[in-house]
């Protein structure tokens, strides 16, 4: 995952539960790894955690392809370290976005673009690989 606001890369782990053929709801945990950035002429070390609760609506549009609008809420905890001073920004946001994926058996490679509307507006790009577990 890539955050265009802070320029940080991270890993995403998520769990989604299908509420039928079209709807799914899930939780996501994203860790944006510490990186040094120049901000306001000074070097800062920035990292973040992001937790989200999102809802997807699946729209099949071609053989095994699917498009899914995304909406939900998220909580971000961003940490900046400057000269041994730690500054933490915590805030809530509303998520909107869209994803596209292809189903190959139980596997589904996908791409997503999300916007986080809150105290700090953010944009996220995600390239992922999902595996669907059939509990039946």
mmCIF file of C-alpha atoms in Angstrom:
data_model
loop_
_atom_site.group_PDB
_atom_site.id
_atom_site.type_symbol
_atom_site.label_atom_id
_atom_site.label_comp_id
_atom_site.label_asym_id
_atom_site.label_seq_id
_atom_site.Cartn_x
_atom_site.Cartn_y
_atom_site.Cartn_z
ATOM 1 C CA UNK A 1 0.000 0.000 0.000
ATOM 2 C CA UNK A 2 1.196 3.521 -0.756
ATOM 3 C CA UNK A 3 0.007 6.714 0.981
ATOM 4 C CA UNK A 4 0.391 9.737 -1.323
ATOM 5 C CA UNK A 5 -0.067 12.244 1.563
ATOM 6 C CA UNK A 6 2.960 11.112 3.550
ATOM 7 C CA UNK A 7 4.782 9.212 0.784
ATOM 8 C CA UNK A 8 4.943 6.102 2.961
ATOM 9 C CA UNK A 9 4.808 2.474 1.855
ATOM 10 C CA UNK A 10 3.150 -0.153 3.991
ATOM 11 C CA UNK A 11 1.674 -3.605 4.373
ATOM 12 C CA UNK A 12 -2.035 -4.345 4.622
ATOM 13 C CA UNK A 13 -3.681 -7.354 6.221
ATOM 14 C CA UNK A 14 -7.436 -7.670 6.083
ATOM 15 C CA UNK A 15 -10.362 -9.993 6.690
ATOM 16 C CA UNK A 16 -13.606 -9.682 4.712
ATOM 17 C CA UNK A 17 -16.848 -11.529 5.368
ATOM 18 C CA UNK A 18 -19.302 -11.996 2.482
ATOM 19 C CA UNK A 19 -22.834 -10.942 3.392
ATOM 20 C CA UNK A 20 -24.228 -12.518 0.210
ATOM 21 C CA UNK A 21 -23.161 -12.573 -3.438
ATOM 22 C CA UNK A 22 -22.646 -8.809 -3.743
ATOM 23 C CA UNK A 23 -21.899 -7.336 -0.291
ATOM 24 C CA UNK A 24 -18.866 -7.874 1.952
ATOM 25 C CA UNK A 25 -17.658 -6.134 5.099
ATOM 26 C CA UNK A 26 -14.150 -6.212 6.435
ATOM 27 C CA UNK A 27 -11.513 -4.911 8.779
ATOM 28 C CA UNK A 28 -8.079 -3.821 7.626
ATOM 29 C CA UNK A 29 -4.844 -3.080 9.458
ATOM 30 C CA UNK A 30 -2.177 -1.121 7.589
ATOM 31 C CA UNK A 31 1.349 -0.489 8.866
ATOM 32 C CA UNK A 32 3.204 2.311 7.108
ATOM 33 C CA UNK A 33 6.896 1.731 7.720
ATOM 34 C CA UNK A 34 9.166 4.426 9.210
ATOM 35 C CA UNK A 35 10.870 6.601 6.614
ATOM 36 C CA UNK A 36 12.874 9.831 6.672
ATOM 37 C CA UNK A 37 11.189 12.788 4.952
ATOM 38 C CA UNK A 38 12.089 16.438 4.513
ATOM 39 C CA UNK A 39 9.190 18.504 5.838
ATOM 40 C CA UNK A 40 9.341 22.281 6.293
ATOM 41 C CA UNK A 41 13.109 22.181 5.634
ATOM 42 C CA UNK A 42 13.821 19.654 8.393
ATOM 43 C CA UNK A 43 14.394 15.902 8.307
ATOM 44 C CA UNK A 44 11.684 13.965 10.132
ATOM 45 C CA UNK A 45 11.106 10.255 10.611
ATOM 46 C CA UNK A 46 7.450 9.443 9.874
ATOM 47 C CA UNK A 47 5.462 6.225 10.365
ATOM 48 C CA UNK A 48 1.774 5.370 10.764
ATOM 49 C CA UNK A 49 -0.846 2.769 11.615
ATOM 50 C CA UNK A 50 -4.246 2.781 9.951
ATOM 51 C CA UNK A 51 -7.270 0.686 10.974
ATOM 52 C CA UNK A 52 -10.343 0.558 8.737
ATOM 53 C CA UNK A 53 -13.835 -0.904 8.630
ATOM 54 C CA UNK A 54 -14.980 -1.004 4.991
ATOM 55 C CA UNK A 55 -17.961 -2.187 2.979
ATOM 56 C CA UNK A 56 -17.614 -3.466 -0.622
ATOM 57 C CA UNK A 57 -20.337 -3.954 -3.228
ATOM 58 C CA UNK A 58 -19.189 -6.375 -5.964
ATOM 59 C CA UNK A 59 -20.168 -5.702 -9.585
ATOM 60 C CA UNK A 60 -19.150 -8.507 -11.995
ATOM 61 C CA UNK A 61 -18.480 -7.023 -15.446
ATOM 62 C CA UNK A 62 -16.568 -9.596 -17.514
ATOM 63 C CA UNK A 63 -15.473 -13.210 -17.295
ATOM 64 C CA UNK A 64 -14.087 -13.505 -13.699
ATOM 65 C CA UNK A 65 -13.512 -9.711 -13.432
ATOM 66 C CA UNK A 66 -15.162 -7.634 -10.702
ATOM 67 C CA UNK A 67 -15.397 -3.971 -9.825
ATOM 68 C CA UNK A 68 -16.232 -2.906 -6.289
ATOM 69 C CA UNK A 69 -17.017 0.517 -4.827
ATOM 70 C CA UNK A 70 -15.632 0.962 -1.298
ATOM 71 C CA UNK A 71 -16.981 2.954 1.641
ATOM 72 C CA UNK A 72 -16.156 2.894 5.341
ATOM 73 C CA UNK A 73 -14.426 4.542 8.286
ATOM 74 C CA UNK A 74 -10.802 4.594 9.347
ATOM 75 C CA UNK A 75 -8.593 5.639 12.238
ATOM 76 C CA UNK A 76 -5.037 6.818 11.627
ATOM 77 C CA UNK A 77 -2.204 7.220 14.111
ATOM 78 C CA UNK A 78 0.722 9.017 12.469
ATOM 79 C CA UNK A 79 4.021 9.543 14.308
ATOM 80 C CA UNK A 80 6.702 12.133 13.482
ATOM 81 C CA UNK A 81 10.092 12.174 15.184
ATOM 82 C CA UNK A 82 12.092 15.415 14.948
ATOM 83 C CA UNK A 83 15.198 15.972 17.111
ATOM 84 C CA UNK A 84 14.064 13.349 19.674
ATOM 85 C CA UNK A 85 10.640 15.043 19.928
ATOM 86 C CA UNK A 86 7.732 12.705 19.127
ATOM 87 C CA UNK A 87 4.592 14.224 17.635
ATOM 88 C CA UNK A 88 1.560 11.966 17.198
ATOM 89 C CA UNK A 89 -1.459 12.811 15.044
ATOM 90 C CA UNK A 90 -4.572 10.687 15.624
ATOM 91 C CA UNK A 91 -7.732 11.188 13.620
ATOM 92 C CA UNK A 92 -10.813 9.525 12.119
ATOM 93 C CA UNK A 93 -11.742 9.593 8.451
ATOM 94 C CA UNK A 94 -14.450 8.476 6.050
ATOM 95 C CA UNK A 95 -13.206 6.172 3.282
ATOM 96 C CA UNK A 96 -14.411 6.089 -0.306
ATOM 97 C CA UNK A 97 -12.848 4.396 -3.287
ATOM 98 C CA UNK A 98 -12.973 1.711 -5.918
ATOM 99 C CA UNK A 99 -11.281 -1.617 -6.523
ATOM 100 C CA UNK A 100 -10.897 -3.963 -9.461
ATOM 101 C CA UNK A 101 -9.933 -7.628 -9.371
ATOM 102 C CA UNK A 102 -10.003 -10.906 -11.192
ATOM 103 C CA UNK A 103 -11.012 -14.250 -9.651
ATOM 104 C CA UNK A 104 -8.685 -17.163 -10.419
ATOM 105 C CA UNK A 105 -10.065 -20.055 -8.393
ATOM 106 C CA UNK A 106 -9.833 -19.029 -4.735
ATOM 107 C CA UNK A 107 -7.189 -16.384 -5.544
ATOM 108 C CA UNK A 108 -7.943 -12.792 -6.520
ATOM 109 C CA UNK A 109 -5.262 -10.253 -7.465
ATOM 110 C CA UNK A 110 -6.699 -6.749 -7.127
ATOM 111 C CA UNK A 111 -5.955 -3.019 -7.285
ATOM 112 C CA UNK A 112 -7.629 -0.350 -5.152
ATOM 113 C CA UNK A 113 -7.697 3.434 -5.004
ATOM 114 C CA UNK A 114 -9.045 4.948 -1.766
ATOM 115 C CA UNK A 115 -9.612 8.436 -0.429
ATOM 116 C CA UNK A 116 -9.641 9.137 3.310
ATOM 117 C CA UNK A 117 -11.688 12.247 4.127
ATOM 118 C CA UNK A 118 -10.856 13.602 7.592
ATOM 119 C CA UNK A 119 -8.605 15.934 9.551
ATOM 120 C CA UNK A 120 -5.921 15.139 6.973
ATOM 121 C CA UNK A 121 -7.226 14.070 3.554
ATOM 122 C CA UNK A 122 -5.278 11.098 2.217
ATOM 123 C CA UNK A 123 -5.051 8.995 -0.948
ATOM 124 C CA UNK A 124 -4.055 5.337 -0.964
ATOM 125 C CA UNK A 125 -3.052 2.909 -3.713
ATOM 126 C CA UNK A 126 -3.111 -0.805 -2.971
ATOM 127 C CA UNK A 127 -2.006 -3.789 -5.017
ATOM 128 C CA UNK A 128 -3.008 -7.002 -3.296
ATOM 129 C CA UNK A 129 -3.639 -10.696 -3.491
ATOM 130 C CA UNK A 130 -6.647 -12.237 -1.730
ATOM 131 C CA UNK A 131 -7.438 -15.830 -0.930
ATOM 132 C CA UNK A 132 -11.051 -16.846 -0.337
ATOM 133 C CA UNK A 133 -11.639 -19.539 2.285
ATOM 134 C CA UNK A 134 -14.837 -21.532 1.839
ATOM 135 C CA UNK A 135 -16.080 -22.474 5.361
ATOM 136 C CA UNK A 136 -19.043 -24.511 4.085
#
